[in-house]
Short mmCIF file of C-alpha atoms in Angstrom, two decimals:
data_model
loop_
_atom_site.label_atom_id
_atom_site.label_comp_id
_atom_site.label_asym_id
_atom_site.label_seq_id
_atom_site.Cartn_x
_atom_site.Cartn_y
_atom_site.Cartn_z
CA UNK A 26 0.00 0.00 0.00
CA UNK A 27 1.12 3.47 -0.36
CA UNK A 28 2.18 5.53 2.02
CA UNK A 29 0.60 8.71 2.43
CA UNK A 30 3.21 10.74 1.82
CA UNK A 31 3.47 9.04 -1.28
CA UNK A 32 0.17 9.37 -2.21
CA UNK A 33 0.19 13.38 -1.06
CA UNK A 34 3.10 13.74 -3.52
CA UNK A 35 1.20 11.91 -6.36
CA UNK A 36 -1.97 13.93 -5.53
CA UNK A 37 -0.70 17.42 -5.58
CA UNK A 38 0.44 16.64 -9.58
CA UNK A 39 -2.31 18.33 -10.17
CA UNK A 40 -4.97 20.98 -9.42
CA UNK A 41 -7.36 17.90 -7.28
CA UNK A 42 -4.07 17.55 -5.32
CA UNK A 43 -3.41 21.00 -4.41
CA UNK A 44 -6.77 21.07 -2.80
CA UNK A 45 -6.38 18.23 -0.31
CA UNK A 46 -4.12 20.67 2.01
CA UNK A 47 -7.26 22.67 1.74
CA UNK A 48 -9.66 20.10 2.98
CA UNK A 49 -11.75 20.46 -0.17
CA UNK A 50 -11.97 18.95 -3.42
CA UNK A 51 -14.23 19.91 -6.70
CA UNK A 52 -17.85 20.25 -6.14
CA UNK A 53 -18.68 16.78 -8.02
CA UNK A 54 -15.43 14.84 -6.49
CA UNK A 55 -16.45 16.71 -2.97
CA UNK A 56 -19.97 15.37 -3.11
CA UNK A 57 -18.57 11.93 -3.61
CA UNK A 58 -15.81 12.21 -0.76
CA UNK A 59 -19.11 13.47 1.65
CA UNK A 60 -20.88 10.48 0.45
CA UNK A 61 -18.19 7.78 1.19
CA UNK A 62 -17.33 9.50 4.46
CA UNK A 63 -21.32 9.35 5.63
CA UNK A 64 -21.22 5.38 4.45
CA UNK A 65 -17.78 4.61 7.26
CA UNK A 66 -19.74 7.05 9.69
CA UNK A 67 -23.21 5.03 9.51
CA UNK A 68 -21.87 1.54 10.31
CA UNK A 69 -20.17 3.29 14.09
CA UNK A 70 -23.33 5.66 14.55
CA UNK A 71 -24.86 3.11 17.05
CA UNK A 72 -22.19 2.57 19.20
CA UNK A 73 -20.79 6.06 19.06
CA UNK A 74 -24.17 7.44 20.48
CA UNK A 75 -24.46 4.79 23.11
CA UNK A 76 -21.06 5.83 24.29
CA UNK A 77 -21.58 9.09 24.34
CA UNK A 78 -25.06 8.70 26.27
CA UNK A 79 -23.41 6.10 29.09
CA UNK A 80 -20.28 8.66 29.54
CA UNK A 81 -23.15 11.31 30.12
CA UNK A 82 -24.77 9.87 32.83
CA UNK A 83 -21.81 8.11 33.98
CA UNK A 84 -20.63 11.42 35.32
CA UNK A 85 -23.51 11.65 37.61
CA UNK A 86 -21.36 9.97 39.77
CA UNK A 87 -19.09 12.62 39.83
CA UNK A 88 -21.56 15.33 39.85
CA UNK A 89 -22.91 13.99 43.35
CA UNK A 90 -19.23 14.27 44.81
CA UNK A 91 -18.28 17.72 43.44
CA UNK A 92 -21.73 19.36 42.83
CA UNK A 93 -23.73 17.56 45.52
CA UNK A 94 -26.34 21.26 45.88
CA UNK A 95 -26.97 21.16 41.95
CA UNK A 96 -27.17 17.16 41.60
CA UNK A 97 -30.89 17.29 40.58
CA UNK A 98 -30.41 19.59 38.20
CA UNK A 99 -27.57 17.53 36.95
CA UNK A 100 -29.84 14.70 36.91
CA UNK A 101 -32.44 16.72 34.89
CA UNK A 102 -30.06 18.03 32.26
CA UNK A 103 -28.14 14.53 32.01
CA UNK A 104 -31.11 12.78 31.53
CA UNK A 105 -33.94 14.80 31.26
CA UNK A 106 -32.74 16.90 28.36
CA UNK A 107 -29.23 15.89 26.86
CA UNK A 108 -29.87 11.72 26.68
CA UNK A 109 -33.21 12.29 24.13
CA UNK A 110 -31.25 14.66 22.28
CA UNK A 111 -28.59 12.35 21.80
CA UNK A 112 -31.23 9.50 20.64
CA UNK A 113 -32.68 11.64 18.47
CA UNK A 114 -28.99 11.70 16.54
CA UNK A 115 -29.71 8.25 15.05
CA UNK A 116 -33.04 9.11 13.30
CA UNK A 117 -32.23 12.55 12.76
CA UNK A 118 -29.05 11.75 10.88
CA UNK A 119 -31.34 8.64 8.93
CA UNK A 120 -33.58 11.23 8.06
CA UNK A 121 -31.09 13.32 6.52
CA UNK A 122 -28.77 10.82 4.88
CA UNK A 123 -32.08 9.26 2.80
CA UNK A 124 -32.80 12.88 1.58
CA UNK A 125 -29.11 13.23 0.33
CA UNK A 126 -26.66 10.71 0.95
CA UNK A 127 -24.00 14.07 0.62
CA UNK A 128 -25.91 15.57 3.83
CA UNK A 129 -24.58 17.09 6.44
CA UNK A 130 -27.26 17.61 8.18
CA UNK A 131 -26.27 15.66 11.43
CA UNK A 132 -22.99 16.87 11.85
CA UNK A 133 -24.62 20.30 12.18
CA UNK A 134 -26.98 18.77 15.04
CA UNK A 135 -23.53 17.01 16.22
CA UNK A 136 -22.28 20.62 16.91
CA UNK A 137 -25.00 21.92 18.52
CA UNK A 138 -25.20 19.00 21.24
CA UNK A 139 -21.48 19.75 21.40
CA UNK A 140 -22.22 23.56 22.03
CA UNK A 141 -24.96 22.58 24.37
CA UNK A 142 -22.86 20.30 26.45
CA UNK A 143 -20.69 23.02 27.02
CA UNK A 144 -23.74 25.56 28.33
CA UNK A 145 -25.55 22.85 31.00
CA UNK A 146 -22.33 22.18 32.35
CA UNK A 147 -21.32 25.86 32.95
CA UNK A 148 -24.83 26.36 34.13
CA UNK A 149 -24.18 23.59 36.59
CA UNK A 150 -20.80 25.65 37.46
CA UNK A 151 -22.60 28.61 37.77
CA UNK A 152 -25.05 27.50 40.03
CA UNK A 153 -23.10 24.96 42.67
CA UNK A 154 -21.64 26.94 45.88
CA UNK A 155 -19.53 23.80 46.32
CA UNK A 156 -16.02 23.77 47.26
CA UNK A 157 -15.05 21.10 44.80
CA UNK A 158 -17.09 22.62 41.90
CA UNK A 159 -13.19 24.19 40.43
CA UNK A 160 -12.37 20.95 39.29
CA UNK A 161 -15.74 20.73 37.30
CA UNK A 162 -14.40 22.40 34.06
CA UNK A 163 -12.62 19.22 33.43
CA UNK A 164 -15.71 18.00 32.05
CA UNK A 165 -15.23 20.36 29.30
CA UNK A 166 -12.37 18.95 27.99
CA UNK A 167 -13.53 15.41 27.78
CA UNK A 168 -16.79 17.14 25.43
CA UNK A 169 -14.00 18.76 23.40
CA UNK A 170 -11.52 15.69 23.26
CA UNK A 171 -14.66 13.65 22.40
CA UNK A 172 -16.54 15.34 19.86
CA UNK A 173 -13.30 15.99 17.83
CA UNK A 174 -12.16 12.23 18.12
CA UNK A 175 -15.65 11.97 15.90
CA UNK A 176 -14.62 13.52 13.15
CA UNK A 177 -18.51 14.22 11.91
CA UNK A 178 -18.59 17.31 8.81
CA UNK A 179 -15.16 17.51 8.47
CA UNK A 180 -12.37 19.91 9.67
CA UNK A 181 -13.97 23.20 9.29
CA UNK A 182 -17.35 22.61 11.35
CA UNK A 183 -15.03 21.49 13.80
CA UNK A 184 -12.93 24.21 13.91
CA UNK A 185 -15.76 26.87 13.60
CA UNK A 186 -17.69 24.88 16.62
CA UNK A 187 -14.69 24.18 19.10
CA UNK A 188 -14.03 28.39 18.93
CA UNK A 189 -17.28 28.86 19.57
CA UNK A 190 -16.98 26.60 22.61
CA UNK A 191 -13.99 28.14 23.77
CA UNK A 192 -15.87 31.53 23.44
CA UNK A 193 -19.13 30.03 25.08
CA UNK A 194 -16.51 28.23 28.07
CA UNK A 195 -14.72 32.01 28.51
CA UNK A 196 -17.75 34.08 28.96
CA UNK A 197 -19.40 31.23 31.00
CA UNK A 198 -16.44 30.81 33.50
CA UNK A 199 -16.69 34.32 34.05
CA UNK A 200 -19.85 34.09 35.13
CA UNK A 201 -18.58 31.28 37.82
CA UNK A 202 -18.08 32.86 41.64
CA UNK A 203 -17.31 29.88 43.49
CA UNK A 204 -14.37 29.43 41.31
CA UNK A 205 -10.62 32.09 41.93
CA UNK A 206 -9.72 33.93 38.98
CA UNK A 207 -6.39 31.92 38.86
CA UNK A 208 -8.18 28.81 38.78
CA UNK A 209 -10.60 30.46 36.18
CA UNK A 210 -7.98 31.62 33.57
CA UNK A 211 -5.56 28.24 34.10
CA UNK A 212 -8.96 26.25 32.78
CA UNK A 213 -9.50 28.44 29.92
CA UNK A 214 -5.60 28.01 28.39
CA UNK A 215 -6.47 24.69 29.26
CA UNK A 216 -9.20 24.24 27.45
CA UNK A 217 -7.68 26.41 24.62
CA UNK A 218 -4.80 23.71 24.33
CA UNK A 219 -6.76 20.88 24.14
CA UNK A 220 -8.73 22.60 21.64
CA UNK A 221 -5.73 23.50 19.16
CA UNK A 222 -3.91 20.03 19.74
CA UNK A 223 -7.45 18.21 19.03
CA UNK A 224 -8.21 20.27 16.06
CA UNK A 225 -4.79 19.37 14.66
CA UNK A 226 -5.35 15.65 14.86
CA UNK A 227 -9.30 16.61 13.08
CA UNK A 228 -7.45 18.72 10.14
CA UNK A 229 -4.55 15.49 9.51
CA UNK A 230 -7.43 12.69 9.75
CA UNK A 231 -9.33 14.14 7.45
CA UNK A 232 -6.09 15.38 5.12
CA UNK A 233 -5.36 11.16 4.97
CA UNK A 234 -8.94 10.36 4.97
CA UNK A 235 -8.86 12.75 1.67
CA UNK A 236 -5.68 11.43 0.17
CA UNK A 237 -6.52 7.65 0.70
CA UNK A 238 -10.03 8.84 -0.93
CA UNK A 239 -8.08 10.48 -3.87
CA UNK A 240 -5.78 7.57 -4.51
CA UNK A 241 -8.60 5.13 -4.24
CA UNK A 242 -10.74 6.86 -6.70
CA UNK A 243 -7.85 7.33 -9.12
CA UNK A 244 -7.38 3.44 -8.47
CA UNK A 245 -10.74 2.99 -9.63
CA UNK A 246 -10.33 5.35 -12.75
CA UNK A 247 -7.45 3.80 -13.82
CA UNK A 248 -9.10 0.07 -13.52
CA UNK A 249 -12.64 1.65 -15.67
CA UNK A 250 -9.93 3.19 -18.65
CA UNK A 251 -7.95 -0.69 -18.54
CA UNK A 252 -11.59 -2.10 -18.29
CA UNK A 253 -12.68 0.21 -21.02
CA UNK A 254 -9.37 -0.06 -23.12
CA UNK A 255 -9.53 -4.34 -22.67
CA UNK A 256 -12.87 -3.93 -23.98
CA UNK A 257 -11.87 -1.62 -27.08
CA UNK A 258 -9.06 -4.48 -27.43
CA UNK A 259 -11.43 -7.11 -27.73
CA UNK A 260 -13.75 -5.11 -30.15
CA UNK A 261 -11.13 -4.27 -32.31
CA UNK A 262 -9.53 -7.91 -32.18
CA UNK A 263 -12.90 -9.29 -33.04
CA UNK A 264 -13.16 -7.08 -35.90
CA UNK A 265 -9.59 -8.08 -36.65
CA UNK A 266 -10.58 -11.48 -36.78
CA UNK A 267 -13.99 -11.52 -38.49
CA UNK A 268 -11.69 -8.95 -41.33
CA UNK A 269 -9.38 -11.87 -41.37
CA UNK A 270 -11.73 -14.52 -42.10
CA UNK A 271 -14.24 -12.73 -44.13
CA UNK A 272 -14.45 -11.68 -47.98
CA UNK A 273 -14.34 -8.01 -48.05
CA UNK A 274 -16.53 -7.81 -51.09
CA UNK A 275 -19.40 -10.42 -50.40
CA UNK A 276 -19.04 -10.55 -46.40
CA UNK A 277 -18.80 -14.09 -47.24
CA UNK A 278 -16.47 -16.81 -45.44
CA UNK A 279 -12.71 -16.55 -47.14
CA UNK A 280 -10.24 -19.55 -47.52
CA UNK A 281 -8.79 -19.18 -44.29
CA UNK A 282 -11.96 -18.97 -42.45
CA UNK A 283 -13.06 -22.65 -44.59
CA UNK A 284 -9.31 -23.98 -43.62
CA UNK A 285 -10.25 -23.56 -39.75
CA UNK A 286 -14.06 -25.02 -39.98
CA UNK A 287 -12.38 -27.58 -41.87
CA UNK A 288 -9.47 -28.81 -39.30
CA UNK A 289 -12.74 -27.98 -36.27
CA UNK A 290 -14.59 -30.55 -38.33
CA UNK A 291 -11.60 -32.79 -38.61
CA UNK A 292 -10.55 -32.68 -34.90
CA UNK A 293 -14.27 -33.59 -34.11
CA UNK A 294 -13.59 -36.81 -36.76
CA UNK A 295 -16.74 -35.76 -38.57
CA UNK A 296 -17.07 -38.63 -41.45
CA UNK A 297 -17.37 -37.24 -44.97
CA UNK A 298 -20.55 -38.85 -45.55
CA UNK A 299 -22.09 -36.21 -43.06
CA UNK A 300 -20.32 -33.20 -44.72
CA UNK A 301 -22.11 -32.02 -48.33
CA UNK A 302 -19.78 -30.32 -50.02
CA UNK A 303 -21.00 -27.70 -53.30
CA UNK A 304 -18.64 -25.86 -55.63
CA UNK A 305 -20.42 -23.26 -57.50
CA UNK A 306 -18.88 -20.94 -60.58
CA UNK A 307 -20.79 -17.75 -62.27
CA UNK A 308 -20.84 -19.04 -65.73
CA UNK A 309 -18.98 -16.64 -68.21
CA UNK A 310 -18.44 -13.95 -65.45
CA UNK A 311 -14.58 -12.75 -67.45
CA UNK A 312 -17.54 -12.06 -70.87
CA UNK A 313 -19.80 -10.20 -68.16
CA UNK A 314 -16.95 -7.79 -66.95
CA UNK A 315 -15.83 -7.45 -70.38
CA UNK A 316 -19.48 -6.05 -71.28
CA UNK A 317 -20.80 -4.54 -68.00
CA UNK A 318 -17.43 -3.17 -66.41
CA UNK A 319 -16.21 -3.76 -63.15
CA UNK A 320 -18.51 -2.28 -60.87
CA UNK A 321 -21.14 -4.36 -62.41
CA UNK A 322 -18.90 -7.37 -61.87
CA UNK A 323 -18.55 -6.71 -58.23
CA UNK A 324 -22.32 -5.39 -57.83
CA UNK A 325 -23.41 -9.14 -59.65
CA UNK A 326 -20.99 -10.96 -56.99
CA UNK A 327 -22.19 -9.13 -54.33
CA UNK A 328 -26.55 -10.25 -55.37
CA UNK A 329 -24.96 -13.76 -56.35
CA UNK A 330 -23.79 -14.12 -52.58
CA UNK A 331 -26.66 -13.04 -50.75
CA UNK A 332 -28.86 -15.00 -53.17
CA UNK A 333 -26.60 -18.16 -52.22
CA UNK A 334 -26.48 -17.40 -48.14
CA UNK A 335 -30.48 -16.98 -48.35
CA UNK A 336 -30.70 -20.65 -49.88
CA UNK A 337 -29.07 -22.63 -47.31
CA UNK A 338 -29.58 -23.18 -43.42
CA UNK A 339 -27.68 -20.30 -40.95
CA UNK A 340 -25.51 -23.06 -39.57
CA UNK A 341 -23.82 -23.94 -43.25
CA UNK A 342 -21.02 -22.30 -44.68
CA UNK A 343 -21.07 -20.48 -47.69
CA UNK A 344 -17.41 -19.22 -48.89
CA UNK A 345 -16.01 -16.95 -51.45
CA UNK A 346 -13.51 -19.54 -52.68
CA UNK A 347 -11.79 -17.35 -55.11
CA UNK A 348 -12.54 -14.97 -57.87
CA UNK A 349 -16.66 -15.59 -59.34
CA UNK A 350 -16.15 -18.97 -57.35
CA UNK A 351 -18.01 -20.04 -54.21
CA UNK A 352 -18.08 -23.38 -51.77
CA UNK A 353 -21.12 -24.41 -49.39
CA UNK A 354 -20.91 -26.78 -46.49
CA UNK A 355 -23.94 -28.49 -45.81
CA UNK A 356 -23.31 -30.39 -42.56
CA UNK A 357 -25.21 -33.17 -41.24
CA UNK A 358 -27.95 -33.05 -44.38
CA UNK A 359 -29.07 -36.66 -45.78
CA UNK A 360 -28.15 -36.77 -49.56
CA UNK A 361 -31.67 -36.02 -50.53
CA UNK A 362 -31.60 -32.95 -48.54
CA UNK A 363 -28.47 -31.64 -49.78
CA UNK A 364 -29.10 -32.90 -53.16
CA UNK A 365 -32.25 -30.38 -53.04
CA UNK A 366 -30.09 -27.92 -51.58
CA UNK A 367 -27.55 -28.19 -54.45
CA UNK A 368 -30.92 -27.14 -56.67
CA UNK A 369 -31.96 -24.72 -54.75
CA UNK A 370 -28.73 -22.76 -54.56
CA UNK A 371 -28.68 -23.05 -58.23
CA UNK A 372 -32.12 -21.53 -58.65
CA UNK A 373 -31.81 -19.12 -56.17
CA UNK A 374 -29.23 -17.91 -58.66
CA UNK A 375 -31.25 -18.30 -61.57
CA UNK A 376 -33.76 -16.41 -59.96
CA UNK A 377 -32.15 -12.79 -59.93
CA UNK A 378 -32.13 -12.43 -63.33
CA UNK A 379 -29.46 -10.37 -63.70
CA UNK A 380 -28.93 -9.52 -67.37
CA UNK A 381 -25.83 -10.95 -69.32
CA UNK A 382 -25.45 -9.82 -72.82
CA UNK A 383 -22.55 -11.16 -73.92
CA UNK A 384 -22.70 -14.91 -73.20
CA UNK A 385 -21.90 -16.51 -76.35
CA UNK A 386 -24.56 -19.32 -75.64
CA UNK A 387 -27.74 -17.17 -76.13
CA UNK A 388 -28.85 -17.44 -72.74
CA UNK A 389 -29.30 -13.23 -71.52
CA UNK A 390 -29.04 -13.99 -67.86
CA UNK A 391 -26.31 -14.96 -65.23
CA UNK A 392 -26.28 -18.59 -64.65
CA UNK A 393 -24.22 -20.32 -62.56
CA UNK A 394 -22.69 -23.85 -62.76
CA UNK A 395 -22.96 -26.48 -59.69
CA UNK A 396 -20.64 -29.37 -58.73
CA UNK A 397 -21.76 -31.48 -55.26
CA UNK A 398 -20.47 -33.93 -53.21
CA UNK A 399 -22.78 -35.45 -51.01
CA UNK A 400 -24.16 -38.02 -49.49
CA UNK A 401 -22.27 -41.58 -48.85
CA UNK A 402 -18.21 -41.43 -48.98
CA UNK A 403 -15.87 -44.67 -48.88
CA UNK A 404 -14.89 -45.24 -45.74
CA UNK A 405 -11.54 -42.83 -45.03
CA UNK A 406 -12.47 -39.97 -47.30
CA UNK A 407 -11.29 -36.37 -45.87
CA UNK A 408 -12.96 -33.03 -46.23
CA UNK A 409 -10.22 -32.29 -48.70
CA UNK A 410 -10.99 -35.06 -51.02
CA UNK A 411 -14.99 -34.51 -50.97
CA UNK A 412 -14.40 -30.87 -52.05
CA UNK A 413 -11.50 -32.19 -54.91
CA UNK A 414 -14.84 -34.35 -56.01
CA UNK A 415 -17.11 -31.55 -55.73
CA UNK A 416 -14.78 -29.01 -57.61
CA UNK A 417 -14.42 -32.22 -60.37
CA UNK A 418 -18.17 -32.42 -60.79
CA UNK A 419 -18.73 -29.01 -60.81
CA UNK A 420 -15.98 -28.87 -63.93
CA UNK A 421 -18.22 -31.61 -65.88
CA UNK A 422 -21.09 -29.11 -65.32
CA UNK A 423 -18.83 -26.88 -67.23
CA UNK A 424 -18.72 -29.02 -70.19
CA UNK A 425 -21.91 -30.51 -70.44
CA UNK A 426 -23.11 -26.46 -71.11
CA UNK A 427 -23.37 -25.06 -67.78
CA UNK A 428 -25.97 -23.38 -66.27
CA UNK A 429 -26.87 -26.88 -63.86
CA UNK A 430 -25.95 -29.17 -60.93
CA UNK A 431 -23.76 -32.05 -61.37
CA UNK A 432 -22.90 -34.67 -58.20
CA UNK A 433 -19.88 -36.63 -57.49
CA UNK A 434 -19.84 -40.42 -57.53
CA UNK A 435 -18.88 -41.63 -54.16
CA UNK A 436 -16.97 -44.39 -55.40
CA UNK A 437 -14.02 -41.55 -57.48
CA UNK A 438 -14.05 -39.56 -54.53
CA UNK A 439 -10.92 -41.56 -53.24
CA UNK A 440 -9.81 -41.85 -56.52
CA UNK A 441 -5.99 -39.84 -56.42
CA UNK A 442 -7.14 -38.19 -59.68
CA UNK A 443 -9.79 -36.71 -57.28
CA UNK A 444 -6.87 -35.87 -54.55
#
């Protein structure tokens, strides 16, 4: 952990820092600092208050040795007047906290049972005739000693209330007769010492309450931007990774992206026979960017794709395999299935009619031509050598005129012609 003289040199970098000597941060930051402080101060309130109301009545017992003349109306400000108002504390402050969890409500009514301790027990001075009653001012300094050890509003209510009890305690002594002027003025530098030396341990609390607040919200800043930059990391790696595997043109699956569903398939020793593979080339597509340009070349690969990833399942996998050529996987189809799917990607094709007027068959469309692999394998055939059949039927498609679906035969699939 840091020490806090580290952590004062790290905060006064800037201008947050600066202001910690000055007990105050910006509004927002301040609000927040107020906040946490009220949170540690709730979970001591109950046993603060009950301390504070059994050392109050626990000096009855001195009051009956040193005032014994004034003892009832020790007993009637002690109990009668100062214990409720020290109850009342707890709901008060509950009160006040729900409202705005930045109050500071209760350290104001903190003060003023501070201020008030101060007046019933110079009343009590003022009214005893006892002999003893010059050593009753020592009562004041356990209020003072006390209600600074609390710590409640911060510094400057402290400050601004313990003057005003030193001012309340000097014009109240005065008032005293029982008491020699000696004795009178030794309890008020008293009283003025404990004060200071109290108010300095208040003002460096709350400096390293402040600075461990500072450094633990800069903590948590600091772990949000690495939270926040891990997650840009992972956004842009993702989008790294789907640029990697994906056709930039079509937004179809690329090579490498069919190289690792192919070794996944393989490591799961997926047989052949469950893996349809179709090869599918735009028939004439070098004649159709002859006529049409470029732009229409990559506009008709672009309709030819979707038209193709429309026609199959969401779970197959329909690649860009190079140039006007595309591959789908059709896993875990019987052949009748994917033999219908072979047809129906070719159709789907058919289906966008998109003009082609310089095919030098006669047809004025864009066709495409279909070679499939599917259904049973011989036993050992890989992925690699059902798409080497697939890509051979799809070149006798070629020659028997295009524009149609032609399917492997199992039994040349392991053929090393096929390989």
């Amino acid at each position: 952990m840091k020490t806090t003289s580290h952590v004062e040199a790290t905060a006064r970098k800037d201008g947050v820092g600066r202001r910690i000597g000055r007990l105050a941060f910006p509004p927002e930051l301040e609000r927040s600092f107020r906040i946490a402080e009220n949170a540690v101060q709730a979970r001591s309130d109950v046993v603060t208050i009950t301390a504070a109301v059994v050392a109050l009545n626990a000096f009855l017992l001195t009051d009956k040795d040193l005032i014994p003349d004034v003892f009832d109306l020790a007993v009637v400000l002690r109990i009668g007047i100062m214990t409720p108002l020290f109850v009342l504390y707890l709901p008060l402050r509950s009160w006040a906290i729900r409202r705005d969890p930045a109050s500071a409500l209760h350290a104001l009514y903190a003060s003023a049972l501070y201020l008030l301790s101060f007046a019933f027990l110079l009343v009590l001075h003022a009214r005893t005739e006892s002999r003893t009653a010059a050593d009753y001012f020592i009562g004041c300094h356990v209020v003072i000693v006390y209600f600074n050890c609390l710590g409640y509003g911060g510094f400057k209510i402290h400050f601004w209330t313990t003057c005003l009890a030193c001012l309340l305690f000097a014009f109240g002594i005065m008032q005293v007769t029982v008491t020699q002027p000696a004795v009178k003025l030794d309890a008020t530098l008293s009283l003025v010492v404990t004060a200071v030396l109290t108010l300095l341990g208040v003002y460096r609390v709350e400096f390293n309450r402040r600075a461990r607040f500072l450094a633990h919200a800069r903590a948590q800043s600091l772990l949000a931007e690495q939270t926040a930059l891990a997650a840009r990391l992972n956004r842009a790696n993702a989008e790294l990774r789907t640029h990697a595997l994906t056709d930039p043109l079509t937004g179809l699956a690329n090579r490498r992206r069919l190289d690792e569903v192919r070794r996944r398939l393989e490591a799961r020793s997926i047989p052949a026979s469950r893996i349809g593979v179709v090869m599918i080339d735009v028939d004439h597509f070098k004649l159709f960017n002859d006529r049409h340009g470029h732009t229409a070349g990559d506009a008709c690969l672009v309709a030819v794709a979707r038209a193709l990833r429309g026609a199959v399942r969401p779970r197959d996998l329909v690649v860009r395999a190079g140039g006007e050529e595309f591959l789908v996987l059709l896993i875990g189809l019987s052949a009748e299935a994917a033999a219908e799917a072979a047809e129906r990607l070719h159709r789907a094709v058919a289906g966008l009619a998109i003009p082609h007027g310089a095919r030098p068959d006669g047809l004025d469309r864009v066709s495409v031509s279909v070679g499939a692999a599917i259904g049973p394998a011989q036993p050992g055939t890989s992925l690699a050598q059902r798409i080497a059949a697939a890509d051979a039927a799809l070149y006798r498609a070629k020659l028997a005129g295009r524009d149609r679906v032609a399917v492997a035969d199992p039994v040349r699939e392991r053929m090393p012609s096929a390989a």
